[in-house]
Tab-separated table of C-alpha atoms in Angstrom:
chain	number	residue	atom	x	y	z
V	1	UNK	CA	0.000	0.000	0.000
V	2	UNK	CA	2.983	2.358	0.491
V	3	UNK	CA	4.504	1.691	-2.912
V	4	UNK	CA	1.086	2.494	-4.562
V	5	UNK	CA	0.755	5.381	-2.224
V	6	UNK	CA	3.600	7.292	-3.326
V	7	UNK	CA	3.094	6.359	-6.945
V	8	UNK	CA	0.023	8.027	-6.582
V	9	UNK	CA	1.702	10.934	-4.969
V	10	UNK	CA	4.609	11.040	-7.598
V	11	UNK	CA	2.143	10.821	-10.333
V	12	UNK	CA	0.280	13.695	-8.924
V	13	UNK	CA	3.743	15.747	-8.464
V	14	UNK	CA	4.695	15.061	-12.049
V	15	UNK	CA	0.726	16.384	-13.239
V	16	UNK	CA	1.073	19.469	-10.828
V	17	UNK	CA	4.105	20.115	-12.257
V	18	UNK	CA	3.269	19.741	-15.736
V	19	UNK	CA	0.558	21.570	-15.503
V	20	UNK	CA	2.655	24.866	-13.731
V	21	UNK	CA	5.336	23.943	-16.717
V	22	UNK	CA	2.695	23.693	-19.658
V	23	UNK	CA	1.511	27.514	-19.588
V	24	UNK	CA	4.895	29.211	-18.591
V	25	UNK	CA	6.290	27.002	-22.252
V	26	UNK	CA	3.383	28.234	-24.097
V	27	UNK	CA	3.651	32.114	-22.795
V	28	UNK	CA	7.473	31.449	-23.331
V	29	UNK	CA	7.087	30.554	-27.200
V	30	UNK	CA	3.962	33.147	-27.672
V	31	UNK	CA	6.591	35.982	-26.519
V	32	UNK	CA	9.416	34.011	-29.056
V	33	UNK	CA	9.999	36.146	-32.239
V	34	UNK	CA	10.018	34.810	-35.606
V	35	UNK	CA	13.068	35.784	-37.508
V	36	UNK	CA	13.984	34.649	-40.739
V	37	UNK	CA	17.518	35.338	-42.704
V	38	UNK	CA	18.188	35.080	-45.820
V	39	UNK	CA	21.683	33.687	-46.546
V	40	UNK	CA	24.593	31.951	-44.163
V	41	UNK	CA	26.076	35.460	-42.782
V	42	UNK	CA	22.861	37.294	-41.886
V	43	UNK	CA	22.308	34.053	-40.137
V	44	UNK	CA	25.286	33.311	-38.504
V	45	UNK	CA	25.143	36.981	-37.373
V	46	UNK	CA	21.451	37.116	-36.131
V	47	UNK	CA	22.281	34.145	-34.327
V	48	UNK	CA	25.273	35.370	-32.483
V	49	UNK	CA	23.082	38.634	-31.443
V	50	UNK	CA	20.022	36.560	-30.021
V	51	UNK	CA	21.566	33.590	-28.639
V	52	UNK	CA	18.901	31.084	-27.645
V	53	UNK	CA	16.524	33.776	-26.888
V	54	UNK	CA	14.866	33.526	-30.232
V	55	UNK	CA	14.893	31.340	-32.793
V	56	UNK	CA	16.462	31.705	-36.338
V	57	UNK	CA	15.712	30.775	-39.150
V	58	UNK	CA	17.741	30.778	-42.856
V	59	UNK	CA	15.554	30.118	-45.863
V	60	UNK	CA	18.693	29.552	-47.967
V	61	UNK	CA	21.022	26.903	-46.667
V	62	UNK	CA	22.464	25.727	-50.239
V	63	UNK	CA	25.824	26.956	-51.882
V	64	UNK	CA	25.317	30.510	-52.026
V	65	UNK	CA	23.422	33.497	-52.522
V	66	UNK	CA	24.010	34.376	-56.246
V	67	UNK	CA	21.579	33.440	-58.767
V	68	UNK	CA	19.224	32.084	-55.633
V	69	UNK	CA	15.512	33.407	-56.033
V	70	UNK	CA	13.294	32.246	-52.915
V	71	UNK	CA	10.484	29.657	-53.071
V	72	UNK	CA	6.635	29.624	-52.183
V	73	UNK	CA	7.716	28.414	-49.085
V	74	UNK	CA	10.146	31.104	-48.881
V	75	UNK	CA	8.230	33.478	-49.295
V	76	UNK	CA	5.496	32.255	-46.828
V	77	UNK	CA	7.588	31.457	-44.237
V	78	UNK	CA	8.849	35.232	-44.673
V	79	UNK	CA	5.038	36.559	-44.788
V	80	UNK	CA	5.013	34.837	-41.698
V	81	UNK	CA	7.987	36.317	-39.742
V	82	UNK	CA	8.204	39.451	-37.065
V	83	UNK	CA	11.517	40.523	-38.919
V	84	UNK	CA	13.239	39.455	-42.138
V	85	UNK	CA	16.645	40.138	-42.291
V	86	UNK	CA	18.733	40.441	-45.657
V	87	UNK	CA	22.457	41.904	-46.759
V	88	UNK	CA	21.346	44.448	-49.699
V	89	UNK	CA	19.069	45.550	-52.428
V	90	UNK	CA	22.676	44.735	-54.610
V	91	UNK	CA	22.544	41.357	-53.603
V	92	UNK	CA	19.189	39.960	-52.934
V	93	UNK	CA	17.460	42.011	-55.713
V	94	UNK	CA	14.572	39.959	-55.280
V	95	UNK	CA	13.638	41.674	-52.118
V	96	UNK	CA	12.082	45.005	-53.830
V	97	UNK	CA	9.407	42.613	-55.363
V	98	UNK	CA	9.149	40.955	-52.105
V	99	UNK	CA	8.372	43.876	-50.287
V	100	UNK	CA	5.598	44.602	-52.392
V	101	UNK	CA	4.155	41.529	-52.182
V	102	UNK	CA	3.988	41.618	-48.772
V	103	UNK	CA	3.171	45.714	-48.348
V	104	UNK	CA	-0.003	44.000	-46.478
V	105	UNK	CA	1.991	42.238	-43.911
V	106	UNK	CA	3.311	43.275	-40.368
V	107	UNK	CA	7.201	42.161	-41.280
V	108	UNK	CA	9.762	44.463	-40.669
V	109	UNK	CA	12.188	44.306	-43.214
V	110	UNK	CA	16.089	44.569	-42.288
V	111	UNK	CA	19.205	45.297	-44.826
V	112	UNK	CA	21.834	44.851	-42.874
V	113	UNK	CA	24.207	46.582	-44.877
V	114	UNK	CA	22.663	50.048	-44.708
V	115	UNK	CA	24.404	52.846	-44.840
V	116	UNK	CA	27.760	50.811	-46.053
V	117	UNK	CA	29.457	52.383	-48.862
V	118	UNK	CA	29.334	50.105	-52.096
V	119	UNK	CA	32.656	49.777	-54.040
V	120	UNK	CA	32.302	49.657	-57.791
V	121	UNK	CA	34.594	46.786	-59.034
V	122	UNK	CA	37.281	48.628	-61.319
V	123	UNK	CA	37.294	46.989	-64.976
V	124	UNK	CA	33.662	45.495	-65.200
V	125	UNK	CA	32.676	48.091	-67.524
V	126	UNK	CA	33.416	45.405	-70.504
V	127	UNK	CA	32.054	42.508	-68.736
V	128	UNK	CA	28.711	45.024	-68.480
V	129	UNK	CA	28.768	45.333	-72.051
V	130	UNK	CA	28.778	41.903	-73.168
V	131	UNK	CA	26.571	40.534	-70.430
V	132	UNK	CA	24.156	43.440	-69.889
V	133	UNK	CA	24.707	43.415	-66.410
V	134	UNK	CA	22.666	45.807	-63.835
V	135	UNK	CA	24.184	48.644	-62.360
V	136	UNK	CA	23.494	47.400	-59.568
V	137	UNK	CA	25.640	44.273	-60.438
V	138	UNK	CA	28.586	46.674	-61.096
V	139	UNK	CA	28.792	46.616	-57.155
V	140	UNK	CA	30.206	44.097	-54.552
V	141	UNK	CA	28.490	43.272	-51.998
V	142	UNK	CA	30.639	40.989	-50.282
V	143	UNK	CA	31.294	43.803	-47.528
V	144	UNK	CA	30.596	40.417	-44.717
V	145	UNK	CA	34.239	39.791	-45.700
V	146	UNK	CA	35.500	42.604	-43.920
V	147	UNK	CA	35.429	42.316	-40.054
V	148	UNK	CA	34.769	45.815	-39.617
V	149	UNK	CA	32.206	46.295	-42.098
V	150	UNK	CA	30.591	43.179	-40.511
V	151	UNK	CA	31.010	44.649	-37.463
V	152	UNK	CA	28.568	47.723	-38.762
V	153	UNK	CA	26.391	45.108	-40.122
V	154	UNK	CA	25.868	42.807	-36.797
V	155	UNK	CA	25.351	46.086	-34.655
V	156	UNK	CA	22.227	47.495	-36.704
V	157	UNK	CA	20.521	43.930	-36.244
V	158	UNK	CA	20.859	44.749	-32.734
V	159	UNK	CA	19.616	47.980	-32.848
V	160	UNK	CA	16.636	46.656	-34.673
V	161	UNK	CA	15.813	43.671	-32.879
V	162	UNK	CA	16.313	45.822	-29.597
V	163	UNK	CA	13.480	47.912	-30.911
V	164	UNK	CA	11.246	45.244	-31.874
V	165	UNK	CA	12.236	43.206	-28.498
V	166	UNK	CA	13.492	45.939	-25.806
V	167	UNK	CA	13.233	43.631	-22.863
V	168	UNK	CA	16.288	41.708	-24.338
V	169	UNK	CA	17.885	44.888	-25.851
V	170	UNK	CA	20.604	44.761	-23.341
V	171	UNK	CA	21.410	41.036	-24.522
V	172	UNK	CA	21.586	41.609	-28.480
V	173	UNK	CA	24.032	45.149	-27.325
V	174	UNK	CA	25.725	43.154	-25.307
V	175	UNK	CA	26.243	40.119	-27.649
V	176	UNK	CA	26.846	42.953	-30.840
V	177	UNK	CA	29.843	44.380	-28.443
V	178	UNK	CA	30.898	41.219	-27.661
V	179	UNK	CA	31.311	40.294	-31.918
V	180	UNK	CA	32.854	43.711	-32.808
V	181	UNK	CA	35.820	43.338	-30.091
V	182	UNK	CA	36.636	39.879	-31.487
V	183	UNK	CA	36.369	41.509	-35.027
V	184	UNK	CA	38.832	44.153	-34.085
V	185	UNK	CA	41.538	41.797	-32.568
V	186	UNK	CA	40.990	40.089	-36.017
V	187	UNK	CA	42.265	43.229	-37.564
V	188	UNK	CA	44.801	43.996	-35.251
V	189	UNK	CA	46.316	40.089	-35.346
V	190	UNK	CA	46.167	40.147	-38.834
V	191	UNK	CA	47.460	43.542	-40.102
V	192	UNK	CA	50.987	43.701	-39.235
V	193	UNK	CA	50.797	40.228	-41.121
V	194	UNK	CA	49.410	41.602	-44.533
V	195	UNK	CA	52.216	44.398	-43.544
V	196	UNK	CA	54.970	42.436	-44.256
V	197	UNK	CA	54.357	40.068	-46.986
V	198	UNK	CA	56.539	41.293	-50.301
V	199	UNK	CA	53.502	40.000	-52.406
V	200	UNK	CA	50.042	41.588	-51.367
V	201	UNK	CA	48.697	40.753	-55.069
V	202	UNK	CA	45.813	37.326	-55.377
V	203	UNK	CA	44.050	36.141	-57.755
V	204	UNK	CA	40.683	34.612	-57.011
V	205	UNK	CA	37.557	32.817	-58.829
V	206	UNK	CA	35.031	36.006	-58.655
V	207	UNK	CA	35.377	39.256	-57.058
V	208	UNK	CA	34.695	38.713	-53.261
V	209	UNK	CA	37.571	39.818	-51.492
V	210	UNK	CA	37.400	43.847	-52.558
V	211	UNK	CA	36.524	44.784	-49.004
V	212	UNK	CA	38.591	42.034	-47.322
V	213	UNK	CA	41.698	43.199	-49.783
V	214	UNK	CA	41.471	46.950	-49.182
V	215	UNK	CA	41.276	46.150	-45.177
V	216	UNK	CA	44.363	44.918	-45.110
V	217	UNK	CA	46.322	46.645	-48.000
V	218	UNK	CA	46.120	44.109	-50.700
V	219	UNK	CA	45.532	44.331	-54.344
V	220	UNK	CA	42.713	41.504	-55.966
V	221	UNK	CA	42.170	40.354	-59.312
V	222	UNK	CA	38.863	38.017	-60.047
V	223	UNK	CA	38.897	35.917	-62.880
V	224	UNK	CA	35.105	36.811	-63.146
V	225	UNK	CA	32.982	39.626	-62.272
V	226	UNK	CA	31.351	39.480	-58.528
V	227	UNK	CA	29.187	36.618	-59.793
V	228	UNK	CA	30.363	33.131	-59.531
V	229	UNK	CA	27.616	32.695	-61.804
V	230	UNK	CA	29.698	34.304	-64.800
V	231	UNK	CA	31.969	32.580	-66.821
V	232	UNK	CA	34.631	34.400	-67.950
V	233	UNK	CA	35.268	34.429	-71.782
V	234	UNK	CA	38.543	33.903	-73.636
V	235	UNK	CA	39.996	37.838	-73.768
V	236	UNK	CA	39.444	37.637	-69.927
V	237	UNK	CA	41.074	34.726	-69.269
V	238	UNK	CA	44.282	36.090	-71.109
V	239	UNK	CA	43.922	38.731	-69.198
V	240	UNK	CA	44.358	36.865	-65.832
V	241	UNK	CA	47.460	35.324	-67.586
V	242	UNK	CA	49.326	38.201	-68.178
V	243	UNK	CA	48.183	39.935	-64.456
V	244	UNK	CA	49.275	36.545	-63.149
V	245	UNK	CA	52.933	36.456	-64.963
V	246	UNK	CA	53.247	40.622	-64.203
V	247	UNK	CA	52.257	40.278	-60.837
V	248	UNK	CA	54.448	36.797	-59.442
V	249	UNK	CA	50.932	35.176	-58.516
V	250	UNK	CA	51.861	32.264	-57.019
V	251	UNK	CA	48.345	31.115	-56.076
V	252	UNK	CA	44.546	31.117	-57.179
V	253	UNK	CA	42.040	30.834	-54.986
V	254	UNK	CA	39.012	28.967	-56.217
V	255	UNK	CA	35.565	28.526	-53.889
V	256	UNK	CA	33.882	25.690	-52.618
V	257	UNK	CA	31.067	24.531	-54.294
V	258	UNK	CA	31.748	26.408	-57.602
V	259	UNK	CA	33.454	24.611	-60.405
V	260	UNK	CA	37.255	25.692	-60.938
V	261	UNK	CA	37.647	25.152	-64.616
V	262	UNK	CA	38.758	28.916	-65.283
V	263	UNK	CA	40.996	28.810	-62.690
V	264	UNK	CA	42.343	25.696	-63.245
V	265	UNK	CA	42.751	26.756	-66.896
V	266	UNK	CA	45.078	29.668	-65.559
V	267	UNK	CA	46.815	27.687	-63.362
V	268	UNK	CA	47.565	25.035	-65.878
V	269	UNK	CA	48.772	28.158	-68.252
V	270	UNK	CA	50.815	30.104	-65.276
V	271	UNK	CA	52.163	27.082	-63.232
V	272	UNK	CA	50.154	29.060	-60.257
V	273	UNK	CA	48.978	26.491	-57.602
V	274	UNK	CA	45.121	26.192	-56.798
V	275	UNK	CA	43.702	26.808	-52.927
V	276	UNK	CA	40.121	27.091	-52.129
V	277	UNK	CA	39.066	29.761	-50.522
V	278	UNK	CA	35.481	30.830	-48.813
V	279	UNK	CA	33.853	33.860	-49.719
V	280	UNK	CA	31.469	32.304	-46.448
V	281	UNK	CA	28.274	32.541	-48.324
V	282	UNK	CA	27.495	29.245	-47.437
V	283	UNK	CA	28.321	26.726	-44.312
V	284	UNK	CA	27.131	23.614	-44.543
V	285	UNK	CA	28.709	22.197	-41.582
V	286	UNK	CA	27.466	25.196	-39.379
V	287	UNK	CA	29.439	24.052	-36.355
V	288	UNK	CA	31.574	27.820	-35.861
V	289	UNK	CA	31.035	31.055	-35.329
V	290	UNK	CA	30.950	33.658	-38.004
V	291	UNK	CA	34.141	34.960	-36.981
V	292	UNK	CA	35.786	31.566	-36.586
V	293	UNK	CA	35.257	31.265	-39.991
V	294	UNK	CA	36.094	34.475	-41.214
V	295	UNK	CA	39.568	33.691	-39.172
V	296	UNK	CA	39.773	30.740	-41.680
V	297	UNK	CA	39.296	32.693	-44.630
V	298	UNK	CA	41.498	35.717	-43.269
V	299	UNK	CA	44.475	32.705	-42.740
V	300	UNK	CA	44.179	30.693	-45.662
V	301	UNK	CA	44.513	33.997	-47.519
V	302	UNK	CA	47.829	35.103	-45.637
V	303	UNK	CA	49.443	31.384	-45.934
V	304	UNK	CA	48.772	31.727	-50.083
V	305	UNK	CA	50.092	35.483	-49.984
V	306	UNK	CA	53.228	33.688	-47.882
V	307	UNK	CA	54.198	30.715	-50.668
């Protein structure tokens, strides 16, 4: 009679305390904003600002951002969010049409790189011409490549999220702070080590590293425009050739996830050795921090400048 009497009374604990536990979970996830992202670094960045207060969500988790054009279920899931958060108009071009599809809906739309200057690549003007490019695509947007510039870009999705969300605005400041002093030891680790390389020229697959480059003092050459998307044609590539030969390019950085053919073609031509390097608009393994990764990229960089 015992046993059963304290199996009633533990079964009656665990309902009591289910029942205290059932409403506090529901309130919890009522209160929980719904963010959505649209590509790896304006996730990995609203992640490291909201911590596991909210949850966050990335409606492109494939190879990269150019070309991509979001789905129904993209788009729904966006309809469906408190805050959508995106890099630029340059980049996700899609996003005027999207706002005007959802002018009805109660989602406050974030580009994260507002109020960053733009740099025009130098020497697209023929690429333009033959491929009728955008202005728009004259620009690169890869400005997530440059810890300071990132550092801009993770501090205005605090500011918004702390006005959407002021009881945790303290947090996201905090956790904003916390990114931009680990983004600034980057640049102070790393500078007096772009300082004193004798080569401070690379080659890469597409024009991603313009921010990255002029950060540290470097000069950058892309095979292709800022595309990955564009294949470069046969004046271009003996282009490269010649900058490569000038220039005592020892290395050319191809991406991950993006064939290397042109590159490889170079190489083959030059004798230049092939790295891969990531432009970090994708992670598939997801297991780092944004500025673990950008470390990576920084490194791999500075060991090709080195050989």
């Amino acid at each position: 009679m015992n046993i059963m009497k304290r199996m009633k009374q533990a079964i009656a604990l665990v309902m009591l305390v289910t029942s205290l536990l059932v409403p506090t979970s529901l309130k919890a996830q009522e209160n929980r904003l719904k963010i959505v992202t649209s590509f790896y670094p304006m996730y990995a960045l609203t992640k490291q600002v909201v911590g596991d207060i909210h949850q966050v969500q990335m409606i492109n988790s494939g190879n990269g951002i150019h070309g991509f054009e979001p789905s129904v279920a993209d788009v729904a899931a966006i309809a469906e969010a408190d805050i959508f958060i995106y890099h630029s108009s340059i980049l996700e071009s899609w996003v005027k049409k999207l706002k005007q599809t959802l002018k009805d809906k109660d989602v406050r739309m974030v580009e994260a790189s507002e109020g960053l200057d733009m740099d025009k690549v130098a020497g697209l003007e023929e690429v333009e011409a033959i491929g009728g490019m955008s202005e728009s695509s004259m620009y690169d947007p890869h400005t997530w490549l440059d810890p300071l510039e990132v550092a801009n870009e993770i501090q205005l999705i605090a500011d918004q999220l702390s006005e959407i969300d002021p009881d945790h605005a303290s947090d996201y400041q905090a956790n904003a702070q916390a990114f931009t002093q680990e983004a600034q030891a980057l640049v102070e680790e790393y500078q007096p080590k772009f300082e004193a390389l004798s080569n401070k020229t690379f080659v890469t697959q597409h024009t991603a590293f313009s921010y990255l480059a002029k950060r540290f003092g470097l000069n950058q050459l892309g095979i292709s425009g800022v595309s990955s998307d564009i294949e470069p044609g046969s004046k271009q590539l003996l282009k490269v050739n010649q900058f490569v030969e000038d220039n005592g390019v020892q290395t050319i950085f191809v991406e991950p996830n993006v064939s290397p053919k042109a590159a490889e073609l170079v190489a083959n031509t030059t004798g230049a050795k092939i790295e891969t390097l990531s432009p970090l608009e994708s992670d598939p393994q997801n297991t780092k921090t944004f500025i673990e990764n950008l470390r990576e990229t920084i490194e791999t960089l500075y060991q090709g400048l080195q050989s």
